[in-house]
CSV table of C-alpha atoms and ligand atoms in Angstrom, one decimal:
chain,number,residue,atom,x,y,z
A,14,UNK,CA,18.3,16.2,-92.0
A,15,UNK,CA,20.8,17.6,-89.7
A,16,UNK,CA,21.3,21.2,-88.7
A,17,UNK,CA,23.6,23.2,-91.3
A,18,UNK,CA,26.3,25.4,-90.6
A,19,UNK,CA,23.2,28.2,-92.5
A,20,UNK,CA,21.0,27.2,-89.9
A,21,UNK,CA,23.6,28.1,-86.7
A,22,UNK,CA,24.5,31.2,-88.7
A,23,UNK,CA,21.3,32.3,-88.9
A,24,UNK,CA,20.7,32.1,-85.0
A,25,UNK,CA,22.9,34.7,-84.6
A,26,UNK,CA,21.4,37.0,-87.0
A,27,UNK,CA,18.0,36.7,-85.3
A,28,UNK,CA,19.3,37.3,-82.1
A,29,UNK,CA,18.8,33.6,-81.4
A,30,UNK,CA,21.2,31.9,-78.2
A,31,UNK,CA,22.6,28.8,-79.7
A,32,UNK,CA,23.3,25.9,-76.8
A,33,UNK,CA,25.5,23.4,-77.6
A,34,UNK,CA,27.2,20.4,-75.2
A,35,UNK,CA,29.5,18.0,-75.9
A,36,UNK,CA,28.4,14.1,-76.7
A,37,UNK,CA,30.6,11.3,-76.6
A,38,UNK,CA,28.3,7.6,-76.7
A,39,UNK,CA,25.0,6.8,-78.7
A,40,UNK,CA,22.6,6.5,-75.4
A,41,UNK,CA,23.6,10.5,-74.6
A,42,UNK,CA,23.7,11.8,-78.3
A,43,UNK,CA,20.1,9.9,-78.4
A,44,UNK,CA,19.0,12.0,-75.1
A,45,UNK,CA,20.4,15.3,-77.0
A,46,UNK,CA,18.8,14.5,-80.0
A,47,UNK,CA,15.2,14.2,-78.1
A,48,UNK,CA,16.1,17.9,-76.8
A,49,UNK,CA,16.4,19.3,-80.3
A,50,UNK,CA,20.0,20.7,-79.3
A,51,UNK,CA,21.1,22.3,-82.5
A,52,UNK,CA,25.2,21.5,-81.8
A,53,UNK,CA,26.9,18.7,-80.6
A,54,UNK,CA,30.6,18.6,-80.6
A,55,UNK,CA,32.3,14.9,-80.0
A,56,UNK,CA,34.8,17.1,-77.5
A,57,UNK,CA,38.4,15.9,-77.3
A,58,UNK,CA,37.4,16.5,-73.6
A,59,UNK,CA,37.1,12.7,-74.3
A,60,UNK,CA,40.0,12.3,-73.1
A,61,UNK,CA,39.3,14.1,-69.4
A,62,UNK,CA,35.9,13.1,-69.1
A,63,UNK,CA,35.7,9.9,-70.7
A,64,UNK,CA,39.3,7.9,-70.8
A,65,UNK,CA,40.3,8.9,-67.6
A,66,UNK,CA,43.5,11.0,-68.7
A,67,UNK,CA,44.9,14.2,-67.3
A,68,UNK,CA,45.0,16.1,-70.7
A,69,UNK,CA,43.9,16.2,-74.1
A,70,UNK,CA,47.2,15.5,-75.8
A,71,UNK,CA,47.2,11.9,-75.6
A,72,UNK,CA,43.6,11.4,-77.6
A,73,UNK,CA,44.3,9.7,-81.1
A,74,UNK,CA,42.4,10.0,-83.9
A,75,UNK,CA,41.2,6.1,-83.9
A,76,UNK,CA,39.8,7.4,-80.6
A,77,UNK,CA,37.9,10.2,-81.9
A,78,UNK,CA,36.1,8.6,-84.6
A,79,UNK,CA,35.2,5.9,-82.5
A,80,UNK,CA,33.3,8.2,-80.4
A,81,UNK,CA,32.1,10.7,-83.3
A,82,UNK,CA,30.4,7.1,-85.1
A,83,UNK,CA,28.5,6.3,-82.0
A,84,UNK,CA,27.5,9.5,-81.7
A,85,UNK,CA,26.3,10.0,-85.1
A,86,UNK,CA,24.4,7.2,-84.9
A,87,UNK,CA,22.5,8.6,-82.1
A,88,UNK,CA,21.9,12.2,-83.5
A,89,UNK,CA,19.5,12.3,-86.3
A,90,UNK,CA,19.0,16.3,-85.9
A,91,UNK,CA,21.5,17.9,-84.3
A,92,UNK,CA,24.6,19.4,-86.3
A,93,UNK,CA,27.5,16.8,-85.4
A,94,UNK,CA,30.8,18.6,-85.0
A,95,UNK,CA,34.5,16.4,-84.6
A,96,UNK,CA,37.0,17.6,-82.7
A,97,UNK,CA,40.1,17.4,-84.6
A,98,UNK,CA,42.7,15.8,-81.7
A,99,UNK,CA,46.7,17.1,-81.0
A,100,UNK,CA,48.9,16.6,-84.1
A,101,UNK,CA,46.0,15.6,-86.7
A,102,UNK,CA,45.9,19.2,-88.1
A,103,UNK,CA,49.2,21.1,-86.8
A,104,UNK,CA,51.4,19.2,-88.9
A,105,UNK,CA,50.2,20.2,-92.1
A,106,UNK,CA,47.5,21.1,-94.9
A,107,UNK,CA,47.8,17.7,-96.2
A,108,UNK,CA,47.9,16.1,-93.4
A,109,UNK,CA,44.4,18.3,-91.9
A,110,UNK,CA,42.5,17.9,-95.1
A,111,UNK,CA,43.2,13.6,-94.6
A,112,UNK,CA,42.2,14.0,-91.0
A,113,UNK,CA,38.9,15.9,-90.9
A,114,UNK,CA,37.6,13.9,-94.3
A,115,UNK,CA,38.2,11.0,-91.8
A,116,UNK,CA,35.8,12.7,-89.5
A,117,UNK,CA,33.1,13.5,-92.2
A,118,UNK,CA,33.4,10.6,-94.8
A,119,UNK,CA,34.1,7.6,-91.8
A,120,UNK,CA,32.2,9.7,-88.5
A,121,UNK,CA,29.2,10.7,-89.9
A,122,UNK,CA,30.6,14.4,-88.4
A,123,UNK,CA,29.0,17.4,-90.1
A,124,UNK,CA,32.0,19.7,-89.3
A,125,UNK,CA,35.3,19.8,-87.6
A,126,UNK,CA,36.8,21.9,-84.8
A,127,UNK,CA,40.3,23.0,-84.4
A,128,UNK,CA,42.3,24.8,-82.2
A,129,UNK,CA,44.2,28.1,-82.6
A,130,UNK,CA,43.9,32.0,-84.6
A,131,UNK,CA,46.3,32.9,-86.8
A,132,UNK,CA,49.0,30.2,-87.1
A,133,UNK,CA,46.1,28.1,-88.6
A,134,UNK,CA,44.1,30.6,-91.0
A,135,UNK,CA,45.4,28.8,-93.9
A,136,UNK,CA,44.4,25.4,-93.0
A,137,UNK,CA,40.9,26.8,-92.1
A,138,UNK,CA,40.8,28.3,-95.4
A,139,UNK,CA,42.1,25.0,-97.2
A,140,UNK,CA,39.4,22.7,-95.3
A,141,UNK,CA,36.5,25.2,-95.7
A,142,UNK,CA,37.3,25.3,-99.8
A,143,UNK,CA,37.5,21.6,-99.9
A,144,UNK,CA,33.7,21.4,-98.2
A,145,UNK,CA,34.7,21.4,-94.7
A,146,UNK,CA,33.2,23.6,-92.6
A,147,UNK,CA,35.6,24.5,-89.5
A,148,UNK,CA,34.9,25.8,-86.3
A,149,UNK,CA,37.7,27.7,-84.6
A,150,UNK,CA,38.7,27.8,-81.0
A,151,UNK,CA,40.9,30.5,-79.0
A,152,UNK,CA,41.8,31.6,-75.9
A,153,UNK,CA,42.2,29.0,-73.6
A,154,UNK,CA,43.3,26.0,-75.6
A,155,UNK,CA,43.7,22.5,-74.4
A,156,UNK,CA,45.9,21.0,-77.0
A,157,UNK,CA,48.5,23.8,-75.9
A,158,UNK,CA,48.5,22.8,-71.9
A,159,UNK,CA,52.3,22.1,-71.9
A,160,UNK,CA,52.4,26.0,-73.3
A,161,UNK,CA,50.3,28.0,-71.7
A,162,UNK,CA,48.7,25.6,-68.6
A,163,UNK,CA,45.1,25.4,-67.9
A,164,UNK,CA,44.5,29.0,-67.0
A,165,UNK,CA,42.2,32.5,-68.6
A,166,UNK,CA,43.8,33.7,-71.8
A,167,UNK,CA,43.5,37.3,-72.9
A,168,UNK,CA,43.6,39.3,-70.1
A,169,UNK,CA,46.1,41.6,-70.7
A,170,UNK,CA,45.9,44.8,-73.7
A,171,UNK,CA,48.5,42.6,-75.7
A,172,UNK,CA,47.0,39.6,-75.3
A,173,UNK,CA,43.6,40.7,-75.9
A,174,UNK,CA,44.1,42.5,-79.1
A,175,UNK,CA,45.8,39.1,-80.4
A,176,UNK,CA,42.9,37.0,-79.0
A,177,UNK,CA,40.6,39.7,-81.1
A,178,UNK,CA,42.8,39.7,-83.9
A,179,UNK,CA,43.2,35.9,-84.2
A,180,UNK,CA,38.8,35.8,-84.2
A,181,UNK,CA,39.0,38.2,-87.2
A,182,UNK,CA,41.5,35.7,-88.7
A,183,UNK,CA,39.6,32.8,-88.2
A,184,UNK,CA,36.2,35.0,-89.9
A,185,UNK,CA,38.1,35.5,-93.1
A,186,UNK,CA,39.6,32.3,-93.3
A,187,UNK,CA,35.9,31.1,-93.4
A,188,UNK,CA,35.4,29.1,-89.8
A,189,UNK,CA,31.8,29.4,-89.6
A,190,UNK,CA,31.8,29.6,-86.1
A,191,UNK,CA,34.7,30.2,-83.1
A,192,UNK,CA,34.6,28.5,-79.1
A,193,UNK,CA,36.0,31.4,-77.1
A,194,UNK,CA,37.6,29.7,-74.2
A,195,UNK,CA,38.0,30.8,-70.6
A,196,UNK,CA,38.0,34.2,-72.1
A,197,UNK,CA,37.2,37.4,-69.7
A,198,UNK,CA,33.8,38.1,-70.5
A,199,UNK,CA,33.8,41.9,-72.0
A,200,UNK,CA,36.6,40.4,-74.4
A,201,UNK,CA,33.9,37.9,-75.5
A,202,UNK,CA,31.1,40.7,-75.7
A,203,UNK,CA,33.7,42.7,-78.1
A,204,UNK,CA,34.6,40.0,-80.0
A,205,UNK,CA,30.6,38.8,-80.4
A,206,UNK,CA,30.2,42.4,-81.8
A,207,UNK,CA,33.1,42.5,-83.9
A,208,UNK,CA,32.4,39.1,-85.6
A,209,UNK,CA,29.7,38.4,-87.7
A,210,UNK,CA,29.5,34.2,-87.1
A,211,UNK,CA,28.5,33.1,-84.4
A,212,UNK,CA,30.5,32.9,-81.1
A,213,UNK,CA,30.2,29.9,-78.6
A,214,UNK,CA,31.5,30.9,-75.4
A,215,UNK,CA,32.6,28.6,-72.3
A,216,UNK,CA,33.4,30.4,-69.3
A,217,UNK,CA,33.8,33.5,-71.6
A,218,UNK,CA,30.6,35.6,-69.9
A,219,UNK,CA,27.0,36.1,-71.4
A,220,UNK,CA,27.6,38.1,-74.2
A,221,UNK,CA,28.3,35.2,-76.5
A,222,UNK,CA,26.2,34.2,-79.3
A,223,UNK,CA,26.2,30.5,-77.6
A,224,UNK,CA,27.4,28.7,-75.1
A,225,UNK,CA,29.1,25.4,-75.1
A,226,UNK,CA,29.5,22.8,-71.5
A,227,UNK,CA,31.0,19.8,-71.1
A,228,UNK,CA,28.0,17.3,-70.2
A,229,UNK,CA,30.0,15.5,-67.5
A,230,UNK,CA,30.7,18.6,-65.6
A,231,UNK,CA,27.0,19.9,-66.2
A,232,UNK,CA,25.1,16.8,-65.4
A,233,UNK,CA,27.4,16.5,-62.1
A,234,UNK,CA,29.6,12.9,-63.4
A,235,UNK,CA,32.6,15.0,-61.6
A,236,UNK,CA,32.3,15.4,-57.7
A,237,UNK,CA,36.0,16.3,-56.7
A,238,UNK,CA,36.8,19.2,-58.6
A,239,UNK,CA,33.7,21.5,-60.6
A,240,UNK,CA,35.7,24.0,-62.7
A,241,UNK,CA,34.8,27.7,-62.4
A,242,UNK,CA,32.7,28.2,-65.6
A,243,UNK,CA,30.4,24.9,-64.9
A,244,UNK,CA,26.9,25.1,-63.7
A,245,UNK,CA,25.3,21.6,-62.4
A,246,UNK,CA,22.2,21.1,-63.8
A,247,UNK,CA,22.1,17.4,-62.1
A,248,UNK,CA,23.9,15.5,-59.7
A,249,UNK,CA,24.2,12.4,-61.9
A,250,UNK,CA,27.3,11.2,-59.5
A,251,UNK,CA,25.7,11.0,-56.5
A,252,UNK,CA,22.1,9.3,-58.2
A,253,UNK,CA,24.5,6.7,-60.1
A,254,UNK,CA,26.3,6.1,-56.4
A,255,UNK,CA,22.5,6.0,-55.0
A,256,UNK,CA,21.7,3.6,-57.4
A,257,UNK,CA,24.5,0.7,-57.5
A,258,UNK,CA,24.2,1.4,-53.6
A,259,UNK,CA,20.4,0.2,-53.9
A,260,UNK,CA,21.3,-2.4,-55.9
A,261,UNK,CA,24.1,-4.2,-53.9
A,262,UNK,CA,21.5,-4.1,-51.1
A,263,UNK,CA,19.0,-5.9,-52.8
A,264,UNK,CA,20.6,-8.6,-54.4
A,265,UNK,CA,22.2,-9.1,-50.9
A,266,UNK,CA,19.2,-9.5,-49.1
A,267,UNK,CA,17.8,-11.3,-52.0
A,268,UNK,CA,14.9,-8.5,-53.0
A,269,UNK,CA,15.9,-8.2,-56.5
A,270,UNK,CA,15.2,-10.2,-59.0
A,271,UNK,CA,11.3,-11.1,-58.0
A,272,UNK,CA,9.5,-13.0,-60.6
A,273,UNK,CA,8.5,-10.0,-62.4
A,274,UNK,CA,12.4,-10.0,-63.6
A,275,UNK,CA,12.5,-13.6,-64.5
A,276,UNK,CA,11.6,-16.1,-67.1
A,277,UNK,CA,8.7,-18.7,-67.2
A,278,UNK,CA,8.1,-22.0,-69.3
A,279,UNK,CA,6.0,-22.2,-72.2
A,280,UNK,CA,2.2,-23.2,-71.2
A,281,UNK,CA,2.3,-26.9,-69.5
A,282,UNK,CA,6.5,-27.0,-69.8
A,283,UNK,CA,6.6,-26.5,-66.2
A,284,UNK,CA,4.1,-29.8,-65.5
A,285,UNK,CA,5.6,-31.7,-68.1
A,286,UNK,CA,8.7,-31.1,-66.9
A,287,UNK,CA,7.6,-32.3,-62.6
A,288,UNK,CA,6.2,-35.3,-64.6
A,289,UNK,CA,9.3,-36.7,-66.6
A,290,UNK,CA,11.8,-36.0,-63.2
A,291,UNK,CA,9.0,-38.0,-60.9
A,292,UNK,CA,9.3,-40.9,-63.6
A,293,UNK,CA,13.2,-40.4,-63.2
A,294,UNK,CA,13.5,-40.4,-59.6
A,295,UNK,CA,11.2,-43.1,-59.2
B,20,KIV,O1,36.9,19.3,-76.2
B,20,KIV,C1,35.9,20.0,-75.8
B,20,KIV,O2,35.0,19.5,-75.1
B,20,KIV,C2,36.0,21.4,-76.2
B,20,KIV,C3,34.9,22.3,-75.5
B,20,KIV,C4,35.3,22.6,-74.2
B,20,KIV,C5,34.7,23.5,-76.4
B,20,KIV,O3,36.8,21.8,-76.9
């Protein structure tokens, strides 16, 4: 049985950090799933991290539930949350509620996360009374690049009562949880306080009720540009360069495979086998 949406809720109420990363293949949801991470979010980041693009706006929804099926597959515990990509929600209620049921019924997703506060309370409330549990996301949103670029939302008294505004929004439409994005951090602490679910923070300070990475940029996959809010647990970049290096090496200088990588005849094949080409030579 997976995590519930009750389950995440009730971290908060117990004073409980919730960690969550993003997934987007079987072997890494399988790894997360051994950790007993309680959130996993098939990221749209998918497109940065994954397909090689500069933004999020390209990713389709074919490519989403690709990704959100493998890693289904792979997480037997953790709650499993779709990202629902550029123009599968915006356009309308009809057109979210046939989206995310894509993600849940066809996935195997437990949830679905979208982008924005106020402009999308009613399709929150919509998929949340349908049986779709939504988590929100404000401040710095992805989807919106061409808009507002790739930089902290929030920081001024205007745009910080909004961001604060657009959380409470988000409450009362029933998301049962909100990412706060690039966010400065006592913004985050306020909102934390001022909400009662949970808040997920990425580069948004301490204060949040749970944190979310990107597991490229935390495990290191990235080694030209580490954004601000990333910590590197590993250096997975350099070990994976270590390691085809090592590779190429040996099967240059013929070290790799030994025998203890190869195959070997049945019992007596291998005489059999000397016999019948002697006879044929002869
Ligand atoms: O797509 C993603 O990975 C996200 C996280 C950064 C919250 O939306």
């Amino acid at each position: 049985m997976r995590v519930t949406i009750q389950q995440i809720q009730d971290m908060k109420r117990h004073g409980e950090k919730i960690p969550m990363l993003t997934a987007y293949d079987y072997p890494t949801a399988r790894i997360l799933d051994d950790a007993k991470i309680p959130l996993l979010l098939v990221g749209d980041s998918l497109g940065n991290v994954v397909l090689g693009y500069e933004t999020t706006v390209p990713v389709t929804l074919e490519d989403m539930i690709h990704h959100t099926k493998a890693v289904a597959r792979g997480a037997k515990t953790p709650h499993v949350i779709g990202d629902m990509p550029f123009l599968t929600y915006q356009t309308s209620i009809p057109d979210a509620l046939r989206n995310a049921g894509r993600f849940m019924q066809e996935a195997g997703a437990n949830s679905v996360k979208l982008e924005g506060g106020a402009i999308m309370a009613e399709t929150v409330n919509a998929l949340v009374e349908r049986g779709i549990p939504v988590m929100g996301h404000l401040g710095l949103t992805p989807q919106s690049v061409n808009q507002i670029g790739l930089r902290a939302q929030g920081r001024t008294i205007d745009a910080a009562q909004k961001l604060l505004e657009d959380a409470v929004i988000l409450q009362d439409a029933g998301a049962y949880a909100v990412v706060l994005e690039a966010v400065p951090a006592t913004l985050a602490k306020m909102i934390t306080e001022r909400l009662s679910i949970p808040t997920i923070g990425i580069g948004a300070g301490p204060d949040c009720d749970g944190q979310v990475q990107v597991i490229s940029d935390m495990l290191g996959l990235f080694t030209d540009f580490v954004p601000k809010h990333v910590k590197q647990y590993a250096h997975l970049a350099e070990s994976m360069r270590d390691a085809i290096n090592n590779y190429m090496v040996d099967v240059a200088e013929g070290s790799f495979p030994t025998l203890e990588h190869s195959f070997t005849f049945s019992n007596g094949v291998e005489e059999e086998l000397v016999q019948e080409l002697k006879k044929k030579i002869r």
